[in-house]
Coordinates of C-alpha atoms and ligand atoms in Angstrom, one line a residue:
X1 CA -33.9 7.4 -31.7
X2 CA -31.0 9.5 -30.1
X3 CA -33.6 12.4 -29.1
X4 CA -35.4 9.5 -27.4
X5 CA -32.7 8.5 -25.8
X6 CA -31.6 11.2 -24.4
X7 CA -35.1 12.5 -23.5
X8 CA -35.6 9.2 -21.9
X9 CA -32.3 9.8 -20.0
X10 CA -33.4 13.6 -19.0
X11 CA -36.1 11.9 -17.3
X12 CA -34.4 9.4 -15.0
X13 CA -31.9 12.3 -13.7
X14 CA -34.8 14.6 -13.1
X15 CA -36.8 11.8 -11.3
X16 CA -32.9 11.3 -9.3
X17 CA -33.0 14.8 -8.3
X18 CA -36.4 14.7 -7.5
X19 CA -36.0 11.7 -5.4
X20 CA -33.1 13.6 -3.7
X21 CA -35.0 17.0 -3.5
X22 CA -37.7 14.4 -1.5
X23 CA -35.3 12.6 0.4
X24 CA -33.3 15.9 1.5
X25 CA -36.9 17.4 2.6
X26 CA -37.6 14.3 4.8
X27 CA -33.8 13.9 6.8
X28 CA -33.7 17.7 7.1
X29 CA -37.7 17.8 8.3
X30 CA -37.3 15.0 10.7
X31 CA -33.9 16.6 11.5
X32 CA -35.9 20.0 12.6
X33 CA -39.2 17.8 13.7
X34 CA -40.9 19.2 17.1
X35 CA -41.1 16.7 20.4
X36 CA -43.6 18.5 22.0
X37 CA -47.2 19.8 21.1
X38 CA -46.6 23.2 20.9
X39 CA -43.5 23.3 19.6
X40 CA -44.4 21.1 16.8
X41 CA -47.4 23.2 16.3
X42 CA -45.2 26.6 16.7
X43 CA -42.9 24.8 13.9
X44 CA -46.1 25.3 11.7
X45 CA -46.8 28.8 12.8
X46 CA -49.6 27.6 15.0
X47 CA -50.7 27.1 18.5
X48 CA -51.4 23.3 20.2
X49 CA -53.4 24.6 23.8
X50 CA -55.1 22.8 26.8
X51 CA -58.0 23.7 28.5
X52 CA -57.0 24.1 32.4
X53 CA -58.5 24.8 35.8
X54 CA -56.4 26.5 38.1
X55 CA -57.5 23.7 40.8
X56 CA -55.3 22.0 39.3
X57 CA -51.7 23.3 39.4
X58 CA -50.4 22.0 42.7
X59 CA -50.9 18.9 41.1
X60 CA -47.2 18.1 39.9
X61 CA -48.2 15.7 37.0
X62 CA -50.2 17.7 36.2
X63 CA -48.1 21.1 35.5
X64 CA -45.1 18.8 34.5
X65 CA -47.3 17.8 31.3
X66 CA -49.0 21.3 30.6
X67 CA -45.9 23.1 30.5
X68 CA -43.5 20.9 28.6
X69 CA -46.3 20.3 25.8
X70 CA -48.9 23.2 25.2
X71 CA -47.5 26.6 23.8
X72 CA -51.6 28.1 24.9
X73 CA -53.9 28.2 27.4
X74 CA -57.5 28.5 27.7
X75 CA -59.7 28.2 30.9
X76 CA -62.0 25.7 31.5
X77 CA -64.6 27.3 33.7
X78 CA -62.6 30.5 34.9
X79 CA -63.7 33.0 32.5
X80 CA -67.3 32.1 32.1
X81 CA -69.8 34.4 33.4
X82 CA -71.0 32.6 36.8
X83 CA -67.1 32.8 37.7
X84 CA -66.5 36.4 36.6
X85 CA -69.5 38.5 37.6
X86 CA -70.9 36.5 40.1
X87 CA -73.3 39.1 41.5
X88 CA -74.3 41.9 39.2
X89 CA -72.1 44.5 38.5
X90 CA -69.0 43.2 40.9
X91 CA -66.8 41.0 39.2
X92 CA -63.8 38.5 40.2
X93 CA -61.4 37.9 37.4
X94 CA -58.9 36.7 40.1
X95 CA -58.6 32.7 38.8
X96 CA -58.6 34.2 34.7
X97 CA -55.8 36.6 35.8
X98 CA -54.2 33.6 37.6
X99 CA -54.3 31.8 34.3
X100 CA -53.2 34.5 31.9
X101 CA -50.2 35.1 34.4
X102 CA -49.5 31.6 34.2
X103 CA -49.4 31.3 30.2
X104 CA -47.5 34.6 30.2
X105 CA -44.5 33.4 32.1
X106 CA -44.4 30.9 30.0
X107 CA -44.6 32.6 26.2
X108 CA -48.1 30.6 26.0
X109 CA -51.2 32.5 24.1
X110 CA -54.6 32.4 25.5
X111 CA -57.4 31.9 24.7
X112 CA -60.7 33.3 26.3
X113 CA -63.9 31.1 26.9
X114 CA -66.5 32.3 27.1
X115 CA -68.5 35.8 27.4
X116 CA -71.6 35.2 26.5
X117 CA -73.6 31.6 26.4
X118 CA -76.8 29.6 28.1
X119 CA -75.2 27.8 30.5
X120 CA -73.3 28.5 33.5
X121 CA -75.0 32.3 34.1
X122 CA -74.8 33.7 37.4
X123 CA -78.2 33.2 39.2
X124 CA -78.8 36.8 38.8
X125 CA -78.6 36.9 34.9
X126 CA -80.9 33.6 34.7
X127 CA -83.8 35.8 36.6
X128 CA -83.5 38.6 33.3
X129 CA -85.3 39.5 30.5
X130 CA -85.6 41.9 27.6
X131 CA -83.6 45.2 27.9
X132 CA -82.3 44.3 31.2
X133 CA -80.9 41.3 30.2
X134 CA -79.6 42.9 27.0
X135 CA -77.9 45.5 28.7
X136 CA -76.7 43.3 31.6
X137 CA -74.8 41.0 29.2
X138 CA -73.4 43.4 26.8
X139 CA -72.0 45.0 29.8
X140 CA -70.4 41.3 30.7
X141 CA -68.9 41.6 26.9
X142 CA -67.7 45.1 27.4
X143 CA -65.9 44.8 31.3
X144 CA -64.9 41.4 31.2
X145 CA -62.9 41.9 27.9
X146 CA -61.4 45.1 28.8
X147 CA -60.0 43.7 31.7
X148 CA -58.2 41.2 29.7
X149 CA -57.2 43.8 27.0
X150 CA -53.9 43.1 25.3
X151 CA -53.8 39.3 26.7
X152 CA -56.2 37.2 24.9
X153 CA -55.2 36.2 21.2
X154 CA -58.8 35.0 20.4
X155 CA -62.3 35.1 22.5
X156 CA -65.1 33.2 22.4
X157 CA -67.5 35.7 22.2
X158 CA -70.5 33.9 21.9
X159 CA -71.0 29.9 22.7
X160 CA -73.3 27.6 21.8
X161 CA -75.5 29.8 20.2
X162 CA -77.2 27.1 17.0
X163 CA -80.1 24.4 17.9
X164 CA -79.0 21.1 17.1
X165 CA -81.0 19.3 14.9
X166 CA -82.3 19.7 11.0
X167 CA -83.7 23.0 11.4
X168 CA -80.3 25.2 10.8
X169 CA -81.7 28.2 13.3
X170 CA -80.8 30.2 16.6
X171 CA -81.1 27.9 19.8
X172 CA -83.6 29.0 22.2
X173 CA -82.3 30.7 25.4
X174 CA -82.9 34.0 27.4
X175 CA -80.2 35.6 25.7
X176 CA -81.9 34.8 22.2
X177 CA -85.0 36.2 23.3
X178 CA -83.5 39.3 23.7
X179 CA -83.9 39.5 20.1
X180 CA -81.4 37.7 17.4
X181 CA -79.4 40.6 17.1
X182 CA -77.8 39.7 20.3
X183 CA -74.7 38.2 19.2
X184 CA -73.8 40.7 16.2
X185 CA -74.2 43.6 19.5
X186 CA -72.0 40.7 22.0
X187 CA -69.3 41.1 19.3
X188 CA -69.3 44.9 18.2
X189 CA -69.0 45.2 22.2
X190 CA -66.3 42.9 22.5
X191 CA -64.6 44.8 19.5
X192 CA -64.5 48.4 21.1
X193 CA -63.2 46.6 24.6
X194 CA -59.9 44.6 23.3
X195 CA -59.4 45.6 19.6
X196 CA -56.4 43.3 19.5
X197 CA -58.1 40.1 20.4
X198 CA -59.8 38.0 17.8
X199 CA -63.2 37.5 17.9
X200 CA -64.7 33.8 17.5
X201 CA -68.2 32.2 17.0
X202 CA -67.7 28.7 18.8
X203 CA -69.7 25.5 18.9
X204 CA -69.8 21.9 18.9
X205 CA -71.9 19.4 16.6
X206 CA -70.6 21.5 14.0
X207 CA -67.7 18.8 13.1
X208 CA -68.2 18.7 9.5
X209 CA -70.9 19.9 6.7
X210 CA -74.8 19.9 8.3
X211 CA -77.4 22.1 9.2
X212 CA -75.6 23.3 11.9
X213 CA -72.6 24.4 10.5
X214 CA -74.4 25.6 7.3
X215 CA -76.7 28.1 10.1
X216 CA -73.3 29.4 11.3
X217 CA -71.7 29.6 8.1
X218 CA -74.5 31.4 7.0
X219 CA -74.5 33.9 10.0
X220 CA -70.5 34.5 9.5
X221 CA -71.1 35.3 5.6
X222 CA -73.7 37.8 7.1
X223 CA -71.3 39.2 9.5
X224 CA -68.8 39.4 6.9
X225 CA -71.0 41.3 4.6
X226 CA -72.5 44.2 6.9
X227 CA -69.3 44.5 8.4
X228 CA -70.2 42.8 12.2
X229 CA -66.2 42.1 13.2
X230 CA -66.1 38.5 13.5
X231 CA -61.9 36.9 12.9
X232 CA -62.8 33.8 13.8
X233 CA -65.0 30.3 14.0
X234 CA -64.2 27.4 16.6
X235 CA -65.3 24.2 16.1
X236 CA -65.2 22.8 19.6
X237 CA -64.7 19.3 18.2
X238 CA -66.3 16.8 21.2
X239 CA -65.7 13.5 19.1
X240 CA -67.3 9.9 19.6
X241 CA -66.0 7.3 18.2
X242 CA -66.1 8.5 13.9
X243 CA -65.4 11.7 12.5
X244 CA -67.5 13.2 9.6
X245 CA -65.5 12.7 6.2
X246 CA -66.5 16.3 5.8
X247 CA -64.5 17.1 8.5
X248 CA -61.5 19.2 6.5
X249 CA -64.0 20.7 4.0
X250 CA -66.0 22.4 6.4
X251 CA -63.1 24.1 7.9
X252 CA -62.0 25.2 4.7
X253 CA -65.9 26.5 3.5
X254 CA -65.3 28.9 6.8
X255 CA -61.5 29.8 5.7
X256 CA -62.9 30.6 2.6
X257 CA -65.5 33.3 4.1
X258 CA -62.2 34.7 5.6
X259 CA -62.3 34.1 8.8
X260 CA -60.0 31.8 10.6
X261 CA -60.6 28.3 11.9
X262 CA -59.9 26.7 15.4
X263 CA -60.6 23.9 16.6
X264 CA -60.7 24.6 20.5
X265 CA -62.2 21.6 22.8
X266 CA -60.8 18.6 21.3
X267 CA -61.6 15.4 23.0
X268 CA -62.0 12.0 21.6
X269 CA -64.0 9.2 23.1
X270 CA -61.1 5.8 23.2
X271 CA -62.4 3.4 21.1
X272 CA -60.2 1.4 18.3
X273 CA -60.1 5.1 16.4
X274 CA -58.9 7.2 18.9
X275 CA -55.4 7.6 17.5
X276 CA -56.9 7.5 14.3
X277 CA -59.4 10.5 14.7
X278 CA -57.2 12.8 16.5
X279 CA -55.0 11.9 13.6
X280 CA -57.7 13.1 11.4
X281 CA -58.2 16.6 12.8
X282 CA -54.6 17.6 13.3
X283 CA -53.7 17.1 9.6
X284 CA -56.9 18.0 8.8
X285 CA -56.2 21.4 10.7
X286 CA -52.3 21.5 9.1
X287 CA -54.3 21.1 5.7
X288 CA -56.4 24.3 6.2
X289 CA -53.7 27.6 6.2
X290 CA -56.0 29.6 7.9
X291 CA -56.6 26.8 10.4
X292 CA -54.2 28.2 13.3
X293 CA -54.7 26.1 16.2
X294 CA -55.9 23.1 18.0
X295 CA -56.6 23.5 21.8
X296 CA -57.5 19.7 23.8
X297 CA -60.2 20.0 26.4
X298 CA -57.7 19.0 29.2
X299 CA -54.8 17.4 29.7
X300 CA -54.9 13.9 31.2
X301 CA -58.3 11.3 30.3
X302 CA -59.0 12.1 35.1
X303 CA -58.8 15.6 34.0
X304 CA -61.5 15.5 31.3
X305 CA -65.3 16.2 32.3
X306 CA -65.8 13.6 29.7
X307 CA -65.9 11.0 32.6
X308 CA -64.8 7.7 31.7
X309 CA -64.1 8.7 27.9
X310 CA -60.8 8.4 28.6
X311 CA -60.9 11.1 25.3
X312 CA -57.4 12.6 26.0
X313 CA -53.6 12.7 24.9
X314 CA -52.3 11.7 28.2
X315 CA -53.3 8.9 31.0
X316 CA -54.0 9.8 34.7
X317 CA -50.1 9.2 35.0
X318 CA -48.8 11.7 32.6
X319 CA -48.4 8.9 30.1
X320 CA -48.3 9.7 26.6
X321 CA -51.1 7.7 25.1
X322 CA -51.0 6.6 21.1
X323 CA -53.2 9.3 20.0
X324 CA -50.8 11.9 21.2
X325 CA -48.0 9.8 19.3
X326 CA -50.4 10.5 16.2
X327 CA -51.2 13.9 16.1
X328 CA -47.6 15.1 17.2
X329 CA -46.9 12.7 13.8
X330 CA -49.2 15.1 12.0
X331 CA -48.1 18.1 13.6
X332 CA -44.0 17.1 12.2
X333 CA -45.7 16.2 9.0
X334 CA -48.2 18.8 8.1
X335 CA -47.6 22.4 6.1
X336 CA -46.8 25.3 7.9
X337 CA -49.3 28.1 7.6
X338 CA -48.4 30.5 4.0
X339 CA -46.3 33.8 4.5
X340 CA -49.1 35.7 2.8
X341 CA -50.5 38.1 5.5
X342 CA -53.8 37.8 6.6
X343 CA -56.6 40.0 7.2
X344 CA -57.1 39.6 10.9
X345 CA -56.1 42.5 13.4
X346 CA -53.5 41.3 14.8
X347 CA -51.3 40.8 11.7
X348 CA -48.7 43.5 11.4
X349 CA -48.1 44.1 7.4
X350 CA -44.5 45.1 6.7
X351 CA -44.2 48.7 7.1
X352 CA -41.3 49.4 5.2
X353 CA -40.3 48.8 1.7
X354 CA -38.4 45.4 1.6
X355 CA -34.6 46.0 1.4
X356 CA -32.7 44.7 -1.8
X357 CA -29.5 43.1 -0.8
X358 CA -26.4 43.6 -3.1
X359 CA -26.9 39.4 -3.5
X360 CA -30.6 40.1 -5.4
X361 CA -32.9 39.1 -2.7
X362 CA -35.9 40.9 -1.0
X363 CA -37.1 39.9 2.2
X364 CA -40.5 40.7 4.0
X365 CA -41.8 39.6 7.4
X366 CA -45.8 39.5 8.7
X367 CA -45.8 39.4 11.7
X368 CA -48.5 37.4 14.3
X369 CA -48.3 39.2 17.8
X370 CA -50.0 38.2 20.7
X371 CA -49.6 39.6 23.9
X372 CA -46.3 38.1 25.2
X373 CA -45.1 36.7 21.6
X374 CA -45.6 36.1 18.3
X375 CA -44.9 33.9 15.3
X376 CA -42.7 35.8 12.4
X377 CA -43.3 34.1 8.9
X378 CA -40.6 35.7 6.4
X379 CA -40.8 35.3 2.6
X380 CA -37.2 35.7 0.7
X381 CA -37.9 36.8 -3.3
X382 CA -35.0 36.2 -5.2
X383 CA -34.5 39.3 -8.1
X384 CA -33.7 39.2 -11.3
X385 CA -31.7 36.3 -11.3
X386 CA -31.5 33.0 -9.7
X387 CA -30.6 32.3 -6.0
X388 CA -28.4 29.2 -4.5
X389 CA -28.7 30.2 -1.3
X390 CA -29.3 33.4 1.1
X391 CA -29.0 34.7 4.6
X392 CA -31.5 36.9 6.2
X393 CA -30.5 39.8 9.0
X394 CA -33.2 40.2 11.3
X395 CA -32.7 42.8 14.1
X396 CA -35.1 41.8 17.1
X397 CA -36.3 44.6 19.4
X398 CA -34.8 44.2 23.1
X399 CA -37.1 42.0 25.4
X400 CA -37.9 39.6 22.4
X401 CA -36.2 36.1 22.0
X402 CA -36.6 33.5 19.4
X403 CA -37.9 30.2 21.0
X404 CA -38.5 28.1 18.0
X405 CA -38.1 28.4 14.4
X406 CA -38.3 26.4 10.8
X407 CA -37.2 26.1 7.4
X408 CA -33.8 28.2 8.7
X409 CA -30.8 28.0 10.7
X410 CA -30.1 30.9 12.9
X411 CA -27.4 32.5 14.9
X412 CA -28.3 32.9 18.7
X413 CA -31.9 33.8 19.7
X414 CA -31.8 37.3 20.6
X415 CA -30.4 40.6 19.2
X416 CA -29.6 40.8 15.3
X417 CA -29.9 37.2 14.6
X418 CA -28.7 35.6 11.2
X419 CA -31.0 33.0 9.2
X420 CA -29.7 31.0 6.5
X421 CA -31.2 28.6 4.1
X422 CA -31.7 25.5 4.8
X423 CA -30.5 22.3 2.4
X424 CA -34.1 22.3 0.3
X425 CA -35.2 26.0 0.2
X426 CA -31.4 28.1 -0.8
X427 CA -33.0 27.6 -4.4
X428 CA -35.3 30.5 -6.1
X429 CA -35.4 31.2 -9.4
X430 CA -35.6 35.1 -10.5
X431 CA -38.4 36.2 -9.0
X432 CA -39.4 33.1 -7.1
X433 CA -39.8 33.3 -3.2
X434 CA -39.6 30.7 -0.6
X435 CA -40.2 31.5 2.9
X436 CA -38.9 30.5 6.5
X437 CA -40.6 31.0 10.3
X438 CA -39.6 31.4 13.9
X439 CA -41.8 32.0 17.4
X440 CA -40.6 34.7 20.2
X441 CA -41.3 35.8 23.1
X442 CA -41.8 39.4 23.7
X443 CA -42.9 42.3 21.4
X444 CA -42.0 42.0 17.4
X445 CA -42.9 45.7 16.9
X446 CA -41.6 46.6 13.2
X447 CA -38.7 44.0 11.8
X448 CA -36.8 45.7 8.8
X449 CA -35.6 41.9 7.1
X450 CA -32.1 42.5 5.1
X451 CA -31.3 39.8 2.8
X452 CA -28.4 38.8 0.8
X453 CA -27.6 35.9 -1.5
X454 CA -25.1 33.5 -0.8
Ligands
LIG1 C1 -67.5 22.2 30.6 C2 -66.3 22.1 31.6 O1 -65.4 21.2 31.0 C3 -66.9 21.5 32.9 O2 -65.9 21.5 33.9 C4 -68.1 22.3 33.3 O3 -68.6 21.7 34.5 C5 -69.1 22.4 32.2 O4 -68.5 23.0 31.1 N1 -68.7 23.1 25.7 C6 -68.1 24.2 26.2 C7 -67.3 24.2 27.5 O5 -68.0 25.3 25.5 O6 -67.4 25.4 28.2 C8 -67.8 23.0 28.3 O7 -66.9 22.9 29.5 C9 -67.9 21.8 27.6 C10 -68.8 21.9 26.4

């Protein structure tokens, strides 16, 4: 009876503490939480991005919007291959460099659309065939993303390239005709030009589990296995009015290939589900750790070349509409991406054996570095014995400073900066870790993390 008792009583104060462990979780995550896309997005180690056309930025509404609430870029037409080798063999990357120099004042990534697809060729490239097509667009690959070496964080390297419809297979263009090794050759050129930039397979359609998504899945394992180099799979994400309820899993079947997932032309048609659906992808994206970042197909419903979709985030006016309420409530909500380092190039494993601190901690950092920034994720393993609390010295290169960070508090932003717990992660049993994050601007190149208990 006593044993019961007091078992029974063991319960309720673990179920108090756990109650407290929750409620501390949410006042100190809504304490921390983000009030703008990107830097909710950055809070979870990820990027929230806008495709933009360069047309636009004397419009003041316009910029005011893209730069208080995207963290990357991509361009909507200024990269493609009519704009950037408009006659063979002399190419104008003057509106993508405006872009990129835009994003880069800024500490925004970019991302780079598109160097090979069916539409929007040059004249010149729609008149080829066979090996003169061939060699024509692998040269595209090969000059357009050197030029851009060091500056894109992910390319699409091929668009568009799967039939819609039952039948899984290649879509018919004159680039496929050229034989289907075209886009395995497209991304071994891309590879040798900027080996920094991940490479991506993007499409649309391919918004959840069907024969579309299986054909590309089924190419990426391929890839995977012979060794084509391949980081990356974007799901372009041009919504109607529902959204598959195999949405999540078929990001995940992709993640699981290891390659990572974005989702990189959002738009949503308005309908009674708009705020629901974006909803849907954002947490659906938070859910997936190899998911690392959602980029909207525009910024305002009059910028959108959906027409009178009004698929966006923002009115004509700059208004924040209800679906942007919901995914920046998803973005505060959702799981920041795992400290455990990746396999994509860009992801800098710590090069030095972890210090020990005379507390018994360990702390290691992996590192995501972009040109012009990068997210740190830092993992803190207590030793042999329990921890209460710790604090992190981090010295940061010259030129770099911390714009965001979570999970931690921190002493100033550049320099050797301090991080401490915060209330709900100070506790780690011996050998237990838990882990903290922050965003920068400038170069990361090797961080030697000291930690000490406290
Ligand atoms: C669209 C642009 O938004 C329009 O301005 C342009 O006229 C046509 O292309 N899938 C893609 C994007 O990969 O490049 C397309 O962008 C939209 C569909």
């Amino acid at each position: 009876m006593r044993s019961t008792k007091r078992l029974r009583a063991g319960l309720i104060l673990a179920a108090a503490g756990a109650i407290a462990a929750t409620f501390a979780m949410i006042l100190s995550s809504s304490a921390t939480a983000g009030t703008t896309l990107g830097g909710s997005a950055a809070e979870k180690g990820r990027y929230f991005g806008a495709a933009v056309g360069t047309y636009k930025f004397g419009d003041n509404t316009y910029m005011t919007v893209l730069n208080r609430e995207f963290n990357s870029l991509v361009p909507e037409n200024e990269m493609k291959w009519d704009a950037t080798e408009p006659q063979q063999g002399r190419f104008n990357f003057s509106a993508g460099d405006r872009i990129v120099s835009h994003a880069r004042s800024r500490g925004m990534s970019v991302r780079g659309h598109t160097l090979l697809w069916h539409a929007q060729q040059p004249g010149w490239a729609q008149g080829l065939s066979g090996g003169d097509l061939r060699n024509a667009a692998i040269n595209h690959v090969t000059q357009t993303a050197a030029h851009f070496r060091g500056q894109i964080y992910a390319w699409d390297v091929v668009n568009e390239a799967f039939a819609d419809g039952g039948s899984g297979g290649r879509r018919d263009s004159n680039l496929q005709r050229t034989g289907n090794d075209w886009i395995e050759a497209a991304f071994r050129a891309a590879r040798n030009a900027d080996p920094g930039a991940k490479l991506c397979y993007n499409d649309y359609n391919t918004d959840g589990i069907n024969a579309k998504s299986t054909g590309i899945y089924n190419m990426v394992r391929d890839f995977k296995s012979r060794g084509v180099p391949i980081d990356c799979v974007g799901l372009q994400s041009h919504l109607g009015t529902g959204i598959d309820s195999s949405y999540q899993a078929n990001l995940q079947r992709f993640a699981d290939l290891g390659v990572d997932v974005q989702i990189t032309e959002l738009d949503v048609m308005q309908g009674g589900n708009q705020a629901n659906i974006y909803a849907t992808v954002a947490r659906s994206c938070l859910a997936v750790s190899r998911c690392t970042g959602i980029t909207v197909w525009g910024v305002r419903d009059c910028d959108s070349w959906r027409g009178s979709d009004n698929a966006l985030l923002f009115d004509c006016a700059g208004n924040k509409k209800p679906a942007y309420d919901a995914v920046l409530r998803e973005l505060n909500q959702g799981n920041p991406i795992p400290t455990t380092p990746n396999t994509s190039p860009r992801t800098t494993p710590p090069t030095t054996p972890p210090t020990i601190g005379p507390g018994g901690c360990t702390a290691t950092v992996s590192v995501n570095q972009w040109n012009g920034g990068f997210v740190a994720n830092v993992r803190v393993t207590a030793g042999s014995s329990a921890i209460n609390g710790w604090r992190v010295t981090l010295a940061l290169p010259s030129g770099a400073t911390v714009t965001g960070a979570w999970s931690a508090n921190r002493s100033g932003n550049t320099g050797t900066v301090q991080w401490t717990n915060v209330d709900y992660n100070g506790r780690a049993a011996a050998g237990q870790s838990t882990e903290f994050g922050f965003q920068a601007t400038g170069t990361a190149g090797v961080l030697n993390p000291f930690c000490a208990a406290s």
